[in-house]
PDB file of C-alpha atoms in Angstrom:
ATOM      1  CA  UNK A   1      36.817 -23.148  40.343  1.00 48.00           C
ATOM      2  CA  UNK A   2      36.860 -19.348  40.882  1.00 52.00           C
ATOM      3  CA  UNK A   3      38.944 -17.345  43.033  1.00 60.00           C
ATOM      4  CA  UNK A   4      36.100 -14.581  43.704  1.00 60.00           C
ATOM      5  CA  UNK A   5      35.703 -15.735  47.487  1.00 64.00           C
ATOM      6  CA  UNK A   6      32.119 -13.547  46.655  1.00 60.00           C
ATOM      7  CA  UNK A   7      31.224 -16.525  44.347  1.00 58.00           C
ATOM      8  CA  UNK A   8      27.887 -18.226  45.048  1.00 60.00           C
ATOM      9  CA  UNK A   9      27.594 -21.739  43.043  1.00 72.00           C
ATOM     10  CA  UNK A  10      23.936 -21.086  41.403  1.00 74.00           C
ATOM     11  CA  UNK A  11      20.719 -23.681  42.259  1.00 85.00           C
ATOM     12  CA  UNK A  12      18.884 -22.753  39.951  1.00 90.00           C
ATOM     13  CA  UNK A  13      18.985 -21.247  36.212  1.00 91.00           C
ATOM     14  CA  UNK A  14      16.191 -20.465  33.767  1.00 93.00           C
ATOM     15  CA  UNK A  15      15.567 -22.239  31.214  1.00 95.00           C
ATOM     16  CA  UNK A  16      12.654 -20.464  29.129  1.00 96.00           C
ATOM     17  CA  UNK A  17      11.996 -16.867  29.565  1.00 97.00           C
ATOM     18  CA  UNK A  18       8.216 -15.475  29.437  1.00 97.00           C
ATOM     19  CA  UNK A  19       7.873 -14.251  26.159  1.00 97.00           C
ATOM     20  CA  UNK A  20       5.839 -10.961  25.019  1.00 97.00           C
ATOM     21  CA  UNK A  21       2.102 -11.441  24.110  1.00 96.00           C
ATOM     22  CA  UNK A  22      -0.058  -9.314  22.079  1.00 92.00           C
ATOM     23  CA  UNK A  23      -3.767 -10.149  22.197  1.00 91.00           C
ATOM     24  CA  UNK A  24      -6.871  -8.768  20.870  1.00 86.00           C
ATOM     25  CA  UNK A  25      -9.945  -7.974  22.647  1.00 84.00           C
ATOM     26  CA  UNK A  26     -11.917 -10.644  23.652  1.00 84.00           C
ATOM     27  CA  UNK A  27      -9.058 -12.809  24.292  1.00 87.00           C
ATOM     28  CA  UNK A  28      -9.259 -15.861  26.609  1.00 90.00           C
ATOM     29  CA  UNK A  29      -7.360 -18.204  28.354  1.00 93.00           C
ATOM     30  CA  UNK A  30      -4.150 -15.961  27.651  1.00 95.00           C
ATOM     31  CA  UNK A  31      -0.998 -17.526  29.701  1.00 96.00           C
ATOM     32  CA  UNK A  32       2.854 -16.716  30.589  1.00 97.00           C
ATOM     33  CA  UNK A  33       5.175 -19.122  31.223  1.00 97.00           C
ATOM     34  CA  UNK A  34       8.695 -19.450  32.604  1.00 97.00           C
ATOM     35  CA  UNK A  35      10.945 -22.462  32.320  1.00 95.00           C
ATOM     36  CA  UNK A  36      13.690 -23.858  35.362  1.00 93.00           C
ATOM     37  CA  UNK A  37      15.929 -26.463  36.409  1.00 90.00           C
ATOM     38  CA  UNK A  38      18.056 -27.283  39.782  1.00 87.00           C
ATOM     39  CA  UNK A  39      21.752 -27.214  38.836  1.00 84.00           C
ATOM     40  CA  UNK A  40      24.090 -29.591  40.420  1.00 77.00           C
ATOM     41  CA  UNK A  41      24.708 -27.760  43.036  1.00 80.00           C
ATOM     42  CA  UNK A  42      20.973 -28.128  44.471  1.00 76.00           C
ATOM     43  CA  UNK A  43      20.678 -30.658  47.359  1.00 74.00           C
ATOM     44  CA  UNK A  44      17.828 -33.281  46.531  1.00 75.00           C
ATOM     45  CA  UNK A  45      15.241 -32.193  48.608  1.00 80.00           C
ATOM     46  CA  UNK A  46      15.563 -28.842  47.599  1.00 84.00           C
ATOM     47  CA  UNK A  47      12.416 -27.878  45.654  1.00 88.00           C
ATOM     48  CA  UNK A  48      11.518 -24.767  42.953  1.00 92.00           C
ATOM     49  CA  UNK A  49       9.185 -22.669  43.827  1.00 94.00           C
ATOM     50  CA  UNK A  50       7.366 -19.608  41.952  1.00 97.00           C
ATOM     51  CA  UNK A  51       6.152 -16.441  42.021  1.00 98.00           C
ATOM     52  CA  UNK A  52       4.712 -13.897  39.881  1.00 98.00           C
ATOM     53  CA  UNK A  53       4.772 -10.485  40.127  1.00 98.00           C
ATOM     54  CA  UNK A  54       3.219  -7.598  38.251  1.00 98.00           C
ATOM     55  CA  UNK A  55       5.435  -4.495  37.455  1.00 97.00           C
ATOM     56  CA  UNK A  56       3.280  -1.223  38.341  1.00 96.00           C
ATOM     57  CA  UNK A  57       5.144   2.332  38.576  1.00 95.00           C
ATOM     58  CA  UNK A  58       8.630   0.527  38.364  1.00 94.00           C
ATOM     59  CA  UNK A  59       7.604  -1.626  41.603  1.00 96.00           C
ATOM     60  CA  UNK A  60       7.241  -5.374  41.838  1.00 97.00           C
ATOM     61  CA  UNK A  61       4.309  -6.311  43.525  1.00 97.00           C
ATOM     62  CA  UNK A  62       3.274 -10.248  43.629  1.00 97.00           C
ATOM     63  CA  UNK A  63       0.757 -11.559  42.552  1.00 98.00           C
ATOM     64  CA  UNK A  64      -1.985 -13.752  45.069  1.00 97.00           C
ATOM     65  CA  UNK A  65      -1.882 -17.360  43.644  1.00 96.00           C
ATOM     66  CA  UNK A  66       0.560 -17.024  40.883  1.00 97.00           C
ATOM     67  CA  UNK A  67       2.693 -20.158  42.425  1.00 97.00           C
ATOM     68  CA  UNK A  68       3.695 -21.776  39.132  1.00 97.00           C
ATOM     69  CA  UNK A  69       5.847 -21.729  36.104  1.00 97.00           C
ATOM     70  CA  UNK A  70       2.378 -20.899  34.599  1.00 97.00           C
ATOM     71  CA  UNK A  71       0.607 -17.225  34.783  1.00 98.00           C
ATOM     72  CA  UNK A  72      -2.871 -17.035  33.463  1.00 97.00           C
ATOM     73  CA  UNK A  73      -3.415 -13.100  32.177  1.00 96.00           C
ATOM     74  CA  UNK A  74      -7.460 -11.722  33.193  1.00 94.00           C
ATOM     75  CA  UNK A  75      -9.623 -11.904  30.832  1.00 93.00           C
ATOM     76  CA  UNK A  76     -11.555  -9.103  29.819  1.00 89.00           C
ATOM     77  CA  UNK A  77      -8.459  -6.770  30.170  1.00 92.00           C
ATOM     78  CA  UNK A  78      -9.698  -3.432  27.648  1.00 91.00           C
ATOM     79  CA  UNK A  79      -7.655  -2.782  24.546  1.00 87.00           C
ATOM     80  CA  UNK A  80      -5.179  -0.605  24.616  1.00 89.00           C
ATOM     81  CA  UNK A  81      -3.735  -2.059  27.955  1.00 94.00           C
ATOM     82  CA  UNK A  82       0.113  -2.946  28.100  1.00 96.00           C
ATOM     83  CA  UNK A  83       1.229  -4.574  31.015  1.00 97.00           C
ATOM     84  CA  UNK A  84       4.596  -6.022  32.404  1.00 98.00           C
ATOM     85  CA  UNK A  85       4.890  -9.592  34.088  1.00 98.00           C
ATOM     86  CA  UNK A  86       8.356 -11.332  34.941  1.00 98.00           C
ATOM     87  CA  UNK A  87       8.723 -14.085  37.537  1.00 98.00           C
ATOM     88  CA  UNK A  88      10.693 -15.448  40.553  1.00 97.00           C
ATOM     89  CA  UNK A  89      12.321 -18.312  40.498  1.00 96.00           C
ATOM     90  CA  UNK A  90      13.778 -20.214  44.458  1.00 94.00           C
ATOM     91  CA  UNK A  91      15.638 -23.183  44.829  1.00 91.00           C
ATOM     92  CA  UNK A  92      17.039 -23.785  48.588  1.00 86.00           C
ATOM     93  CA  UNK A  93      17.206 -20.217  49.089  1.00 87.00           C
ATOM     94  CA  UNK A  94      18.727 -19.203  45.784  1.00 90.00           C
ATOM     95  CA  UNK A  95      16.694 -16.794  43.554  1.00 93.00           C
ATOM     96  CA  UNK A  96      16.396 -16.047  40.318  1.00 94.00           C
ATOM     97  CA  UNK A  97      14.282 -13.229  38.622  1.00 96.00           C
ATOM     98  CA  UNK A  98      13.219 -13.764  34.786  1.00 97.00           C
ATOM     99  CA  UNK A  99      12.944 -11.349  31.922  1.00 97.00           C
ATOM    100  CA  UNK A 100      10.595  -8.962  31.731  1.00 98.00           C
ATOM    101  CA  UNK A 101       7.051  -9.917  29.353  1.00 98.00           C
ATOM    102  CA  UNK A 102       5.171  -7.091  28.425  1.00 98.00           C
ATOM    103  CA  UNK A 103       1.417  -7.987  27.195  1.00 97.00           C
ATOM    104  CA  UNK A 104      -0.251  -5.766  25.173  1.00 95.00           C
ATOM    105  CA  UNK A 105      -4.287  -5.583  24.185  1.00 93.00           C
ATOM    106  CA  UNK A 106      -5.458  -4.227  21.317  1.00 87.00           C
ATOM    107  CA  UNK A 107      -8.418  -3.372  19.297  1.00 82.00           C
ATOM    108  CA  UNK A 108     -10.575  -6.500  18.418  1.00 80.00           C
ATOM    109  CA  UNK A 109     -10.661  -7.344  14.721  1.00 77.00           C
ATOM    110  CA  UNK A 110     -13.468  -6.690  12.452  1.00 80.00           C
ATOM    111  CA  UNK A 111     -15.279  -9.588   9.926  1.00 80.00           C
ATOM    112  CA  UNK A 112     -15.700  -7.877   6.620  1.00 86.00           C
ATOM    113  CA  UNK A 113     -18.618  -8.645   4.717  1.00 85.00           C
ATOM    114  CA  UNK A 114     -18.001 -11.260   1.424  1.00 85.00           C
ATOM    115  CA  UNK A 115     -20.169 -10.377  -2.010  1.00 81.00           C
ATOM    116  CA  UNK A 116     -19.159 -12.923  -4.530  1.00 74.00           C
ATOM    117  CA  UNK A 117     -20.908 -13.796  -7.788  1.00 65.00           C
ATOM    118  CA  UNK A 118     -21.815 -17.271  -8.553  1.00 55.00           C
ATOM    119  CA  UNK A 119     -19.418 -19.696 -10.518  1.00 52.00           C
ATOM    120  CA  UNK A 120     -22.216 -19.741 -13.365  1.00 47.00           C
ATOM    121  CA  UNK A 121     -19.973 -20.405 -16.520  1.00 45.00           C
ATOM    122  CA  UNK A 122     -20.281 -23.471 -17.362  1.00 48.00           C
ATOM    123  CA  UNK A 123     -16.928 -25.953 -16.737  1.00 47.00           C
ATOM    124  CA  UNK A 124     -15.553 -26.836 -20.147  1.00 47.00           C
ATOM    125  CA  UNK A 125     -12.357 -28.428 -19.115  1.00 46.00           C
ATOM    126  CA  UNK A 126     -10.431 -25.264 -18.590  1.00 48.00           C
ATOM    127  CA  UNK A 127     -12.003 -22.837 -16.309  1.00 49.00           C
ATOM    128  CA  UNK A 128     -14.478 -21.030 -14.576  1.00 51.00           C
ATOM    129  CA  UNK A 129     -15.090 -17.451 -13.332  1.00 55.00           C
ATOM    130  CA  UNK A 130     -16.156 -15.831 -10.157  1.00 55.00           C
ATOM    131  CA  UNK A 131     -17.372 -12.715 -10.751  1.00 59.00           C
ATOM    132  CA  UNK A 132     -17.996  -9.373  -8.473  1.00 68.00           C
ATOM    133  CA  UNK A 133     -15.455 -10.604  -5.682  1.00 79.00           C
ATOM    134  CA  UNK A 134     -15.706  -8.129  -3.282  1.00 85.00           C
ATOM    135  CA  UNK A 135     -14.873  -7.565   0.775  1.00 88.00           C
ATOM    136  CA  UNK A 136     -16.366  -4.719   2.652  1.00 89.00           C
ATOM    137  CA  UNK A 137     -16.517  -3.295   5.911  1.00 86.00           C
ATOM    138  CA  UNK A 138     -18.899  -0.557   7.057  1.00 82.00           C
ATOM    139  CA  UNK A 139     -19.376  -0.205   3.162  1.00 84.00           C
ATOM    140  CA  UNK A 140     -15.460   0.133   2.714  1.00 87.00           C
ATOM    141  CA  UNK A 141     -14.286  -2.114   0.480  1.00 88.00           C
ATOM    142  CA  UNK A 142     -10.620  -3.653   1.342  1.00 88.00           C
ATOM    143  CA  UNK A 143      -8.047  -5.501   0.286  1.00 88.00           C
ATOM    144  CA  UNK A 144      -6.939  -8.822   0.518  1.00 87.00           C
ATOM    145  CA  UNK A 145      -6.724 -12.641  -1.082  1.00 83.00           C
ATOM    146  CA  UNK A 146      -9.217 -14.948  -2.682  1.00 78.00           C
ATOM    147  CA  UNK A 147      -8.829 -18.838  -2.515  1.00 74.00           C
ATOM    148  CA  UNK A 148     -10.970 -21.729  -2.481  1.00 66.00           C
ATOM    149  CA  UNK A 149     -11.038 -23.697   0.893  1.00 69.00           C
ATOM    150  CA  UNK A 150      -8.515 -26.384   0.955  1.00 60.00           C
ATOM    151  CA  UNK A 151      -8.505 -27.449  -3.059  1.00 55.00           C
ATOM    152  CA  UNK A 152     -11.755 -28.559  -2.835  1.00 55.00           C
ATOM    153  CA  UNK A 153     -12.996 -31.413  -5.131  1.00 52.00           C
ATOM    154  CA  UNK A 154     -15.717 -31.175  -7.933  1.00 49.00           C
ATOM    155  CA  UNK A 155     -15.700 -34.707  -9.615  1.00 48.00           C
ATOM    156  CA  UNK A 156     -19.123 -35.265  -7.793  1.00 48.00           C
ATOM    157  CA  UNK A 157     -20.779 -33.300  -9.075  1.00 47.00           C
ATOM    158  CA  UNK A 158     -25.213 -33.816  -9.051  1.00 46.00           C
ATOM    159  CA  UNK A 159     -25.766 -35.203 -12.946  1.00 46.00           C
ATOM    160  CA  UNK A 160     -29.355 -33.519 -12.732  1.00 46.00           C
ATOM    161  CA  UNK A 161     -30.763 -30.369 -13.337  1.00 48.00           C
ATOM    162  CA  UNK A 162     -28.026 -27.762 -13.797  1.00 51.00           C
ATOM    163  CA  UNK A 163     -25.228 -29.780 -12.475  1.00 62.00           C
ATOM    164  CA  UNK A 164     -23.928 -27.245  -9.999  1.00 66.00           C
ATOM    165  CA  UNK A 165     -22.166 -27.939  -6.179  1.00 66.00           C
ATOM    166  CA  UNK A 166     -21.277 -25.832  -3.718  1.00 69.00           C
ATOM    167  CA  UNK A 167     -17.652 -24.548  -2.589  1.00 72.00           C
ATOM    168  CA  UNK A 168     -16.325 -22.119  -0.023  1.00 77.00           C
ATOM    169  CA  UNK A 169     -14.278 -19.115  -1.292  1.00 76.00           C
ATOM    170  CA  UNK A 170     -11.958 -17.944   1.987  1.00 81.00           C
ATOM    171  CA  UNK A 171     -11.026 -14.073   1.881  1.00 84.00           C
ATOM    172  CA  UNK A 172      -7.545 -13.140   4.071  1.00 87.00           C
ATOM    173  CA  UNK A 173      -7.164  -9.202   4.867  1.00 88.00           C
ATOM    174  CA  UNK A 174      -4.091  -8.063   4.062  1.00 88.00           C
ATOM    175  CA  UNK A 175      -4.555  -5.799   7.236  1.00 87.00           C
ATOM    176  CA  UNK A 176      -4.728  -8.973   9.721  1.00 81.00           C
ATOM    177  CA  UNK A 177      -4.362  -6.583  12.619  1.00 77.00           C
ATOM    178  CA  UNK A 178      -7.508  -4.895  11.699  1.00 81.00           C
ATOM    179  CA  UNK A 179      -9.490  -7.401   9.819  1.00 84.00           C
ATOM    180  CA  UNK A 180     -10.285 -10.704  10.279  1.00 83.00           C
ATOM    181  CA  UNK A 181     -10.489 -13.767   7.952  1.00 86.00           C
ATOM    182  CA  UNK A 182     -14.105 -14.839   6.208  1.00 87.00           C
ATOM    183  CA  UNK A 183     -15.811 -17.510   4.108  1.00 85.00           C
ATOM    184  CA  UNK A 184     -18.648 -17.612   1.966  1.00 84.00           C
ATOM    185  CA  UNK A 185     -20.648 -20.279   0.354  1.00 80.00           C
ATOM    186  CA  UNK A 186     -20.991 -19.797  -3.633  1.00 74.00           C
ATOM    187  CA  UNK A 187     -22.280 -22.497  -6.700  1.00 72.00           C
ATOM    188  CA  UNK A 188     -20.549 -24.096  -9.339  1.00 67.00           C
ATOM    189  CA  UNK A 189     -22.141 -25.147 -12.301  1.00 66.00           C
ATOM    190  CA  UNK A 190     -19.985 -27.726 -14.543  1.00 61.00           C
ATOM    191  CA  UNK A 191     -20.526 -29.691 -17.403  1.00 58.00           C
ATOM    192  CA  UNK A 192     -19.854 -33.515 -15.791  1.00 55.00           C
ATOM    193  CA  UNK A 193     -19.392 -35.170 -18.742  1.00 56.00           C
ATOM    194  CA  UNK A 194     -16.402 -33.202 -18.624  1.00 54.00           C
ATOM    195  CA  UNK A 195     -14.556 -33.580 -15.249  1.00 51.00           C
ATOM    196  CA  UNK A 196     -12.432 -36.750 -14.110  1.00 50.00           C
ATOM    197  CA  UNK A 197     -10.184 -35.438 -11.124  1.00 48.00           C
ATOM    198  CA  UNK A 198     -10.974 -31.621 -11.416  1.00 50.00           C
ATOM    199  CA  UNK A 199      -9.685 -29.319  -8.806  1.00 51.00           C
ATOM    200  CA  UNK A 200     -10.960 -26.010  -7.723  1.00 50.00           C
ATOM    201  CA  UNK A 201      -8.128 -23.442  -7.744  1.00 48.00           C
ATOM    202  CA  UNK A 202      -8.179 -19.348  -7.728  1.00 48.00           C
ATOM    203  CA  UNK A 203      -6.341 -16.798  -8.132  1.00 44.00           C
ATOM    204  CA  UNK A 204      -5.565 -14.565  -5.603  1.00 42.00           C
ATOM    205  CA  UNK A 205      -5.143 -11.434  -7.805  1.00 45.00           C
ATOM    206  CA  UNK A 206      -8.831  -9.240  -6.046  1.00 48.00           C
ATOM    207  CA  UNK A 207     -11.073  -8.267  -9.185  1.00 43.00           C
ATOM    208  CA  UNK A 208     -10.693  -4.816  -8.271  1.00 44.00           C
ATOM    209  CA  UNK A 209      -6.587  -4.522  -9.419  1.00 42.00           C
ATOM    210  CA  UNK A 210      -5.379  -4.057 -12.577  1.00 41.00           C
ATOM    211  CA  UNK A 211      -3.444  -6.586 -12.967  1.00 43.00           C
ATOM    212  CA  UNK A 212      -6.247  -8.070 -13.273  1.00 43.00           C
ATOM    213  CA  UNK A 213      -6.629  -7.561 -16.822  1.00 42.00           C
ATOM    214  CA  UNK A 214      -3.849  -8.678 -17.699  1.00 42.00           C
ATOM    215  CA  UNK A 215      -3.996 -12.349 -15.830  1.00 43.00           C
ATOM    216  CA  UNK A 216      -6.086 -15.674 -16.161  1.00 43.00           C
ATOM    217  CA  UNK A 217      -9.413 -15.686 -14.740  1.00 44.00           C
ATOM    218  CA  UNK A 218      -9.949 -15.548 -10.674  1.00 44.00           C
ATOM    219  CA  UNK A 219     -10.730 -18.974 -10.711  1.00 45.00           C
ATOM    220  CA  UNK A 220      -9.544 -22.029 -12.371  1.00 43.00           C
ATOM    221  CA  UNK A 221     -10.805 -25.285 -12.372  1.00 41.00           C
ATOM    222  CA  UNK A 222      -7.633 -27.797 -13.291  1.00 41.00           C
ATOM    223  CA  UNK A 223      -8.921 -29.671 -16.365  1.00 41.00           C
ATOM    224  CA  UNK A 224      -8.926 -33.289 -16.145  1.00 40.00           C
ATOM    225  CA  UNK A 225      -5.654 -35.698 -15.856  1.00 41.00           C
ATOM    226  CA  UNK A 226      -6.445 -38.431 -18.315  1.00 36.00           C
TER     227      UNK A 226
END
């Protein structure tokens, strides 16, 4: 027990604070939440109750509706908007105020554009190449990592004409905050007489580096267990 005769037993404590948000333009369904529990010292019927409130100019001002340990952020706010959020929290009388959640909106990302050769040489148990791997955007070529989409198979591969199949190469921006991540479709051709349990793998040196020349191929098809 304390001796401050000051001393107020709490009701209520938080739990989870609202954590900071950064979003990109276009954003939906963007939410805040705060977490909080009656203490002991809460009578039964005593119930929690929220409230929201936006911080403009240093001022608190509530938000209309925002009731619950849930706030749902506009959508459509413009990029380049920061804005502070932190919430009330009541339990028979007793308040407590939350941190402080700043949420910030910036520029939307941009797709870059894929050009990637065909996987034309011909499987022979240890590899194939991808040639002329390259990621633009608004002609600007940038940089980033090549892979094939999740290991992708090749044992069934057509035993007509040129005995190609399709894969997806996946291209992640090093500059995420700028750039977003793209696919592309491209053809294999393999010998099949060749392949058991094959795997497509790549590596994720770009074409363009030097190290390049001094590393396998971009792509490597596993050869077969036997």
């Amino acid at each position: 027990m304390t001796s401050n005769p000051n001393y107020v037993p709490a009701k209520v404590t938080i739990t989870k604070e609202p954590e900071n948000l950064t979003l990109k333009e276009g954003y939906t369904g963007a939410k805040l939440t705060v977490g909080a529990e009656k203490t002991t010292e809460a009578g039964g019927a005593d119930m929690i109750s929220y409230q929201w409130y936006e911080i403009r100019d240093g001022k608190e001002m509530p938000i209309a509706g925002a009731t619950s340990d849930t706030l749902s952020i506009p959508d459509g706010l413009p990029a380049n908007t920061s804005k502070q959020y932190l919430a009330k929290v009541t339990v028979g009388g007793q308040t407590v105020t939350s941190s402080t959640a700043t949420v910030t909106v910036g520029a939307s990302v941009s797709a870059p554009t894929l050009t990637v050769g065909n996987i034309s040489k011909t499987y022979d148990g240890k590899s194939a190449e991808i040639t002329n791997a390259k990621a633009t955007v608004g002609g600007k070529e940038i940089k980033g990592t090549w892979e094939f989409a999740d290991g992708q198979d090749v044992t069934n591969v057509p035993r007509t004409n040129n005995h190609s199949t399709n894969a997806t190469v996946v291209f992640t921006p090093d500059d995420a905050d700028k750039y977003a991540q793209a696919s592309t479709k491209v053809t294999v051709t393999i010998d099949p007489a060749s392949i058991k349990d094959a795997k497509l793998t790549l590596d994720t040196t770009p074409w363009y580096t030097t190290a390049r020349r001094s590393r396998p191929p971009h792509n490597s098809i596993l050869p077969a267990r036997v």
